[in-house]
Amino acid sequence: MKKTFIYIITFFLLINSTYIAKASNIDINAASLNANEYDIKMKQDLLCLMMAYPEYIKDINCDDNNYVYLIMKSGKKILYDDKKVKTPEEKLENADLQDTMEQIYPLTNISKLMDKNYDPGRYRSYELLKEIYGSSKQQIEGNLKSVNLKYTHVLFNNNNKAAEALESTMQNLIPLSRENEAVRRCLFPCMGTFNYRLVAGTNRLSPHSFGIAIDLASDKRDYWKWSSPKQGEERLNSYSREVVEAFEKNNFIWGGKWGHFDILHFEYRPEIILKAKYFANGDKSVWYKGVNEEDASIKAYIDKINEVLK
Ligand SMILES: [Zn+2]
């Protein structure tokens, strides 16, 4: 009985797809369109990663089963997409690169909290972080540099220009803080940067463990666990836009743009900012449309991706 049913359904599907192919005279159906969209997103993600971590990602590779990998400077391979369906909790625990890049970070000002599970940049690939910033406490500590914020010194990871990005952000903000009270109130006192610890209540390393995150001045409404959404939204709206913009300009994402808000938290994540900058809109006429193709290294990444992912 069941078999007969399946035969009938298959028959109708076949008739139907033949009809569609004839009618539109093109050889695609809905499934291949989705595959095409997946392909475009994968290429864009890989390009953003290669642009964000140029010294660390040496190559990309696609195996016989169509699993795509980054090849790191150390020789380690990092899988782009494990193709498993995950809950948000599972993504927090075990995100692959695709999970970390899926939600687009908004570069515009926001006045409302993001939706509950919209947390662009909050999923992290620990494999990637360890390759770039150090795979143990000792190794990370060896990569830290003291950064002069003019009002205090903090430790930040010197790899992949993270410390340089923090320095440059503060060079923008410190002069501004002298005339702008809202900026001043966000900056002083700084609550901390490097701290090798787990995220409270979990077994996951905090991004502060890698020396790539800074907590600015604290307010009791800053964190989704401490405060109601209403209080969080009030704090969000009182927060200095200049501070957020200066950090974003230097490749930091802001925890204020997460449904699980963390308003005092900024994290150096160039791949997330690059994706927001170049691929937030849906124009897919050419998959890399928006980036500067005149730049020889970017052109080389595009060629590499086109060659490996034909
Ligand atoms: Zn933090």
Short mmCIF file of C-alpha atoms and ligand atoms in Angstrom, two decimals:
data_model
loop_
_atom_site.label_atom_id
_atom_site.label_comp_id
_atom_site.label_asym_id
_atom_site.label_seq_id
_atom_site.Cartn_x
_atom_site.Cartn_y
_atom_site.Cartn_z
CA MET A 1 0.00 0.00 0.00
CA LYS A 2 2.73 2.41 1.09
CA LYS A 3 4.82 1.49 -1.95
CA THR A 4 1.97 2.11 -4.35
CA PHE A 5 1.49 5.51 -2.79
CA ILE A 6 5.16 6.40 -3.28
CA TYR A 7 5.02 5.27 -6.92
CA ILE A 8 2.02 7.51 -7.56
CA ILE A 9 3.67 10.50 -5.91
CA THR A 10 6.91 9.92 -7.85
CA PHE A 11 4.94 9.66 -11.09
CA PHE A 12 3.24 13.00 -10.48
CA LEU A 13 6.52 14.66 -9.47
CA LEU A 14 8.15 13.45 -12.65
CA ILE A 15 5.31 14.68 -14.84
CA ASN A 16 5.31 17.98 -13.00
CA SER A 17 9.08 18.61 -13.23
CA THR A 18 9.10 17.74 -16.95
CA TYR A 19 6.32 20.22 -17.39
CA ILE A 20 8.16 22.95 -15.46
CA ALA A 21 11.41 22.35 -17.33
CA LYS A 22 9.58 22.55 -20.64
CA ALA A 23 7.51 25.52 -19.65
CA SER A 24 10.42 27.64 -18.46
CA ASN A 25 12.92 26.15 -20.89
CA ILE A 26 15.58 26.18 -18.19
CA ASP A 27 17.10 23.22 -16.53
CA ILE A 28 16.69 24.17 -12.88
CA ASN A 29 14.18 23.37 -10.21
CA ALA A 30 13.61 24.69 -6.70
CA ALA A 31 16.08 22.29 -5.13
CA SER A 32 18.96 23.30 -7.36
CA LEU A 33 18.13 26.97 -6.83
CA ASN A 34 18.58 26.43 -3.08
CA ALA A 35 21.81 24.59 -3.74
CA ASN A 36 22.93 27.56 -5.79
CA GLU A 37 22.10 29.93 -2.95
CA TYR A 38 23.99 27.71 -0.50
CA ASP A 39 26.95 27.75 -2.86
CA ILE A 40 26.97 31.54 -3.08
CA LYS A 41 26.83 31.91 0.69
CA MET A 42 29.63 29.38 1.14
CA LYS A 43 31.85 31.24 -1.32
CA GLN A 44 31.12 34.57 0.37
CA ASP A 45 31.86 33.11 3.82
CA LEU A 46 35.14 31.62 2.63
CA LEU A 47 36.18 34.89 1.00
CA CYS A 48 35.42 36.85 4.21
CA LEU A 49 37.43 34.35 6.27
CA MET A 50 40.39 34.53 3.87
CA MET A 51 40.29 38.33 3.91
CA ALA A 52 39.95 38.39 7.70
CA TYR A 53 42.81 35.97 8.49
CA PRO A 54 45.23 36.34 5.57
CA GLU A 55 48.33 35.10 7.38
CA TYR A 56 46.62 32.06 8.84
CA ILE A 57 44.46 30.61 6.06
CA LYS A 58 46.73 29.23 3.38
CA ASP A 59 44.34 27.35 1.13
CA ILE A 60 40.90 25.80 0.75
CA ASN A 61 40.04 22.29 -0.24
CA CYS A 62 36.99 20.26 -1.26
CA ASP A 63 37.05 16.49 -0.69
CA ASP A 64 35.34 13.73 -2.69
CA ASN A 65 32.25 13.94 -0.50
CA ASN A 66 31.90 17.68 -1.07
CA TYR A 67 33.07 18.68 2.39
CA VAL A 68 34.94 21.97 2.22
CA TYR A 69 37.91 22.82 4.46
CA LEU A 70 40.15 25.75 5.29
CA ILE A 71 43.80 24.73 5.26
CA MET A 72 45.59 26.61 7.99
CA LYS A 73 49.22 27.74 8.18
CA SER A 74 49.90 24.90 10.65
CA GLY A 75 48.56 22.37 8.14
CA LYS A 76 45.39 21.81 10.17
CA LYS A 77 42.15 21.45 8.20
CA ILE A 78 39.01 23.16 9.51
CA LEU A 79 35.67 21.97 8.17
CA TYR A 80 33.40 24.68 6.75
CA ASP A 81 30.05 22.92 7.23
CA ASP A 82 29.40 19.64 9.08
CA LYS A 83 25.89 19.69 7.49
CA LYS A 84 24.23 18.81 10.80
CA VAL A 85 21.03 20.51 11.87
CA LYS A 86 21.71 22.15 15.27
CA THR A 87 19.74 24.01 17.91
CA PRO A 88 21.12 27.41 19.01
CA GLU A 89 22.49 25.70 22.13
CA GLU A 90 24.32 23.11 20.04
CA LYS A 91 25.73 25.86 17.84
CA LEU A 92 27.11 27.62 20.90
CA GLU A 93 28.81 24.41 22.00
CA ASN A 94 30.00 23.17 18.65
CA ALA A 95 29.73 25.70 15.84
CA ASP A 96 31.33 24.99 12.50
CA LEU A 97 32.46 27.93 10.36
CA GLN A 98 29.15 28.03 8.51
CA ASP A 99 27.24 28.35 11.80
CA THR A 100 29.47 31.23 12.92
CA MET A 101 28.83 33.23 9.73
CA GLU A 102 25.16 32.46 9.14
CA GLN A 103 23.50 35.44 10.80
CA ILE A 104 24.37 38.79 9.28
CA TYR A 105 25.55 41.42 11.74
CA PRO A 106 23.70 44.75 11.27
CA LEU A 107 26.05 47.68 10.72
CA THR A 108 23.20 50.16 11.10
CA ASN A 109 22.15 51.75 14.39
CA ILE A 110 19.55 49.74 16.25
CA SER A 111 17.03 51.04 18.75
CA LYS A 112 15.33 47.74 19.55
CA LEU A 113 16.83 44.57 20.97
CA MET A 114 17.51 41.90 18.39
CA ASP A 115 15.22 38.85 18.26
CA LYS A 116 15.84 36.26 20.96
CA ASN A 117 18.11 33.92 18.99
CA TYR A 118 19.54 36.50 16.62
CA ASP A 119 23.11 36.64 17.89
CA PRO A 120 25.44 37.41 14.97
CA GLY A 121 29.01 36.63 16.03
CA ARG A 122 28.07 34.90 19.29
CA TYR A 123 28.68 31.46 17.75
CA ARG A 124 32.42 30.85 17.59
CA SER A 125 34.63 28.25 15.97
CA TYR A 126 37.06 27.29 18.71
CA GLU A 127 39.19 25.44 16.18
CA LEU A 128 39.67 28.68 14.28
CA LEU A 129 40.28 30.80 17.38
CA LYS A 130 42.89 28.36 18.66
CA GLU A 131 44.73 28.31 15.34
CA ILE A 132 44.92 32.09 15.23
CA TYR A 133 45.30 33.25 18.81
CA GLY A 134 46.83 30.26 20.60
CA SER A 135 45.62 26.81 21.58
CA SER A 136 46.48 26.86 25.31
CA LYS A 137 46.55 29.40 28.11
CA GLN A 138 50.33 29.47 27.94
CA GLN A 139 50.42 29.95 24.18
CA ILE A 140 47.81 32.72 24.28
CA GLU A 141 49.68 34.51 27.08
CA GLY A 142 52.77 34.45 24.88
CA ASN A 143 50.82 36.27 22.16
CA LEU A 144 49.50 39.08 24.38
CA LYS A 145 50.61 42.65 24.04
CA SER A 146 50.11 45.55 26.42
CA VAL A 147 47.91 48.17 24.76
CA ASN A 148 47.94 51.72 26.04
CA LEU A 149 44.35 53.01 26.20
CA LYS A 150 45.67 56.36 27.51
CA TYR A 151 43.76 55.92 30.78
CA THR A 152 44.85 52.36 31.48
CA HIS A 153 46.91 49.56 29.99
CA VAL A 154 45.26 46.30 28.95
CA LEU A 155 46.47 43.02 27.49
CA PHE A 156 45.24 42.08 24.02
CA ASN A 157 46.23 39.41 21.52
CA ASN A 158 48.87 40.67 19.11
CA ASN A 159 48.04 38.12 16.37
CA ASN A 160 46.03 38.99 13.26
CA LYS A 161 46.29 42.72 14.15
CA ALA A 162 43.82 42.41 17.06
CA ALA A 163 45.88 44.60 19.43
CA GLU A 164 46.48 47.10 16.62
CA ALA A 165 42.71 47.28 15.99
CA LEU A 166 42.05 48.05 19.66
CA GLU A 167 44.77 50.72 19.70
CA SER A 168 43.33 52.36 16.62
CA THR A 169 39.77 52.32 18.07
CA MET A 170 40.98 54.06 21.20
CA GLN A 171 42.94 56.62 19.20
CA ASN A 172 39.59 57.62 17.71
CA LEU A 173 37.70 57.55 20.97
CA ILE A 174 39.98 59.10 23.58
CA PRO A 175 40.04 62.60 22.03
CA LEU A 176 36.27 62.35 21.51
CA SER A 177 35.75 61.37 25.16
CA ARG A 178 37.14 64.74 26.27
CA GLU A 179 34.23 66.61 24.74
CA ASN A 180 31.53 63.92 24.70
CA GLU A 181 30.16 62.78 28.03
CA ALA A 182 28.28 59.76 26.63
CA VAL A 183 31.54 58.44 25.17
CA ARG A 184 33.32 59.07 28.46
CA ARG A 185 30.65 57.20 30.41
CA CYS A 186 31.01 54.14 28.12
CA LEU A 187 34.81 54.04 28.35
CA PHE A 188 35.61 54.66 32.04
CA PRO A 189 36.37 52.49 33.86
CA CYS A 190 37.27 49.61 31.56
CA MET A 191 36.17 46.30 33.09
CA GLY A 192 38.79 44.14 31.41
CA THR A 193 40.15 42.30 28.40
CA PHE A 194 42.19 39.10 28.68
CA ASN A 195 40.89 36.64 31.24
CA TYR A 196 41.34 32.91 30.70
CA ARG A 197 37.94 31.69 31.84
CA LEU A 198 34.79 29.81 30.91
CA VAL A 199 31.58 31.64 29.99
CA ALA A 200 29.65 31.75 33.30
CA GLY A 201 27.55 28.60 33.76
CA THR A 202 29.02 26.75 30.73
CA ASN A 203 32.02 24.67 29.66
CA ARG A 204 32.91 27.00 26.82
CA LEU A 205 35.94 29.28 26.79
CA SER A 206 35.01 32.94 26.78
CA PRO A 207 36.38 35.06 23.91
CA HIS A 208 38.17 36.96 26.70
CA SER A 209 40.32 33.81 27.05
CA PHE A 210 41.85 34.50 23.64
CA GLY A 211 42.52 38.18 24.38
CA ILE A 212 40.23 39.40 21.59
CA ALA A 213 37.40 40.96 23.64
CA ILE A 214 37.06 44.04 25.82
CA ASP A 215 34.41 44.89 28.40
CA LEU A 216 33.96 48.64 28.78
CA ALA A 217 32.27 50.39 31.71
CA SER A 218 29.62 48.23 33.31
CA ASP A 219 25.96 48.97 33.97
CA LYS A 220 23.59 46.57 35.73
CA ARG A 221 21.35 46.48 32.63
CA ASP A 222 24.15 45.28 30.33
CA TYR A 223 23.70 41.53 30.32
CA TRP A 224 20.66 39.48 29.23
CA LYS A 225 20.96 37.34 32.36
CA TRP A 226 21.01 40.30 34.75
CA SER A 227 18.34 42.49 33.29
CA SER A 228 14.88 42.48 31.72
CA PRO A 229 14.52 43.09 27.97
CA LYS A 230 12.93 46.46 28.78
CA GLN A 231 15.91 47.57 30.88
CA GLY A 232 18.30 46.20 28.26
CA GLU A 233 16.58 48.21 25.56
CA GLU A 234 16.78 51.39 27.66
CA ARG A 235 20.50 50.88 28.12
CA LEU A 236 20.90 50.09 24.41
CA ASN A 237 19.30 53.41 23.51
CA SER A 238 21.40 55.39 25.96
CA TYR A 239 24.65 53.86 24.65
CA SER A 240 27.02 56.10 22.71
CA ARG A 241 26.67 55.49 18.95
CA GLU A 242 30.15 56.96 18.44
CA VAL A 243 31.66 54.21 20.59
CA VAL A 244 29.87 51.45 18.67
CA GLU A 245 30.81 52.96 15.30
CA ALA A 246 34.48 53.37 16.23
CA PHE A 247 34.71 49.71 17.26
CA GLU A 248 32.86 48.45 14.19
CA LYS A 249 35.09 50.54 11.94
CA ASN A 250 38.01 48.61 13.40
CA ASN A 251 36.46 45.15 12.92
CA PHE A 252 34.92 44.67 16.35
CA ILE A 253 31.37 43.42 16.81
CA TRP A 254 29.20 44.73 19.65
CA GLY A 255 27.34 42.44 22.09
CA GLY A 256 24.55 45.05 22.12
CA LYS A 257 23.49 43.64 18.73
CA TRP A 258 22.73 40.19 20.11
CA GLY A 259 19.33 38.93 21.25
CA HIS A 260 21.35 37.58 24.21
CA PHE A 261 22.63 41.11 24.74
CA ASP A 262 25.98 41.85 26.35
CA ILE A 263 26.14 45.61 26.00
CA LEU A 264 29.55 46.32 27.55
CA HIS A 265 31.23 43.66 25.35
CA PHE A 266 33.18 44.28 22.10
CA GLU A 267 34.93 41.45 20.26
CA TYR A 268 37.45 41.49 17.41
CA ARG A 269 35.80 39.48 14.61
CA PRO A 270 36.89 40.79 11.22
CA GLU A 271 35.11 38.03 9.25
CA ILE A 272 31.72 39.04 10.70
CA ILE A 273 32.24 42.73 9.92
CA LEU A 274 33.46 41.95 6.38
CA LYS A 275 30.41 39.84 5.68
CA ALA A 276 28.15 42.61 7.01
CA LYS A 277 29.93 45.18 4.87
CA TYR A 278 29.97 43.34 1.58
CA PHE A 279 27.27 40.69 1.61
CA ALA A 280 24.38 41.98 3.72
CA ASN A 281 22.22 42.75 0.70
CA GLY A 282 20.76 40.04 -1.45
CA ASP A 283 22.31 41.00 -4.81
CA LYS A 284 23.69 37.71 -6.09
CA SER A 285 24.26 38.52 -9.76
CA VAL A 286 27.95 37.83 -9.11
CA TRP A 287 28.73 36.06 -5.85
CA TYR A 288 31.59 38.41 -4.89
CA LYS A 289 29.83 41.61 -5.94
CA GLY A 290 30.77 44.45 -3.57
CA VAL A 291 34.39 43.58 -2.72
CA ASN A 292 37.29 45.41 -4.31
CA GLU A 293 38.40 43.15 -7.15
CA GLU A 294 41.19 45.58 -8.04
CA ASP A 295 43.00 44.45 -4.91
CA ALA A 296 45.40 41.73 -6.04
CA SER A 297 45.14 39.59 -2.90
CA ILE A 298 41.32 39.70 -2.95
CA LYS A 299 41.35 38.79 -6.64
CA ALA A 300 43.60 35.82 -5.83
CA TYR A 301 41.15 34.60 -3.13
CA ILE A 302 38.22 34.88 -5.57
CA ASP A 303 40.15 32.91 -8.21
CA LYS A 304 41.11 30.26 -5.67
CA ILE A 305 37.50 29.85 -4.50
CA ASN A 306 36.20 29.67 -8.08
CA GLU A 307 38.84 27.09 -8.91
CA VAL A 308 38.25 24.82 -5.90
CA LEU A 309 34.44 25.13 -5.83
CA LYS A 310 33.58 24.82 -9.50
ZN ZN B 1 32.91 40.50 27.52
#
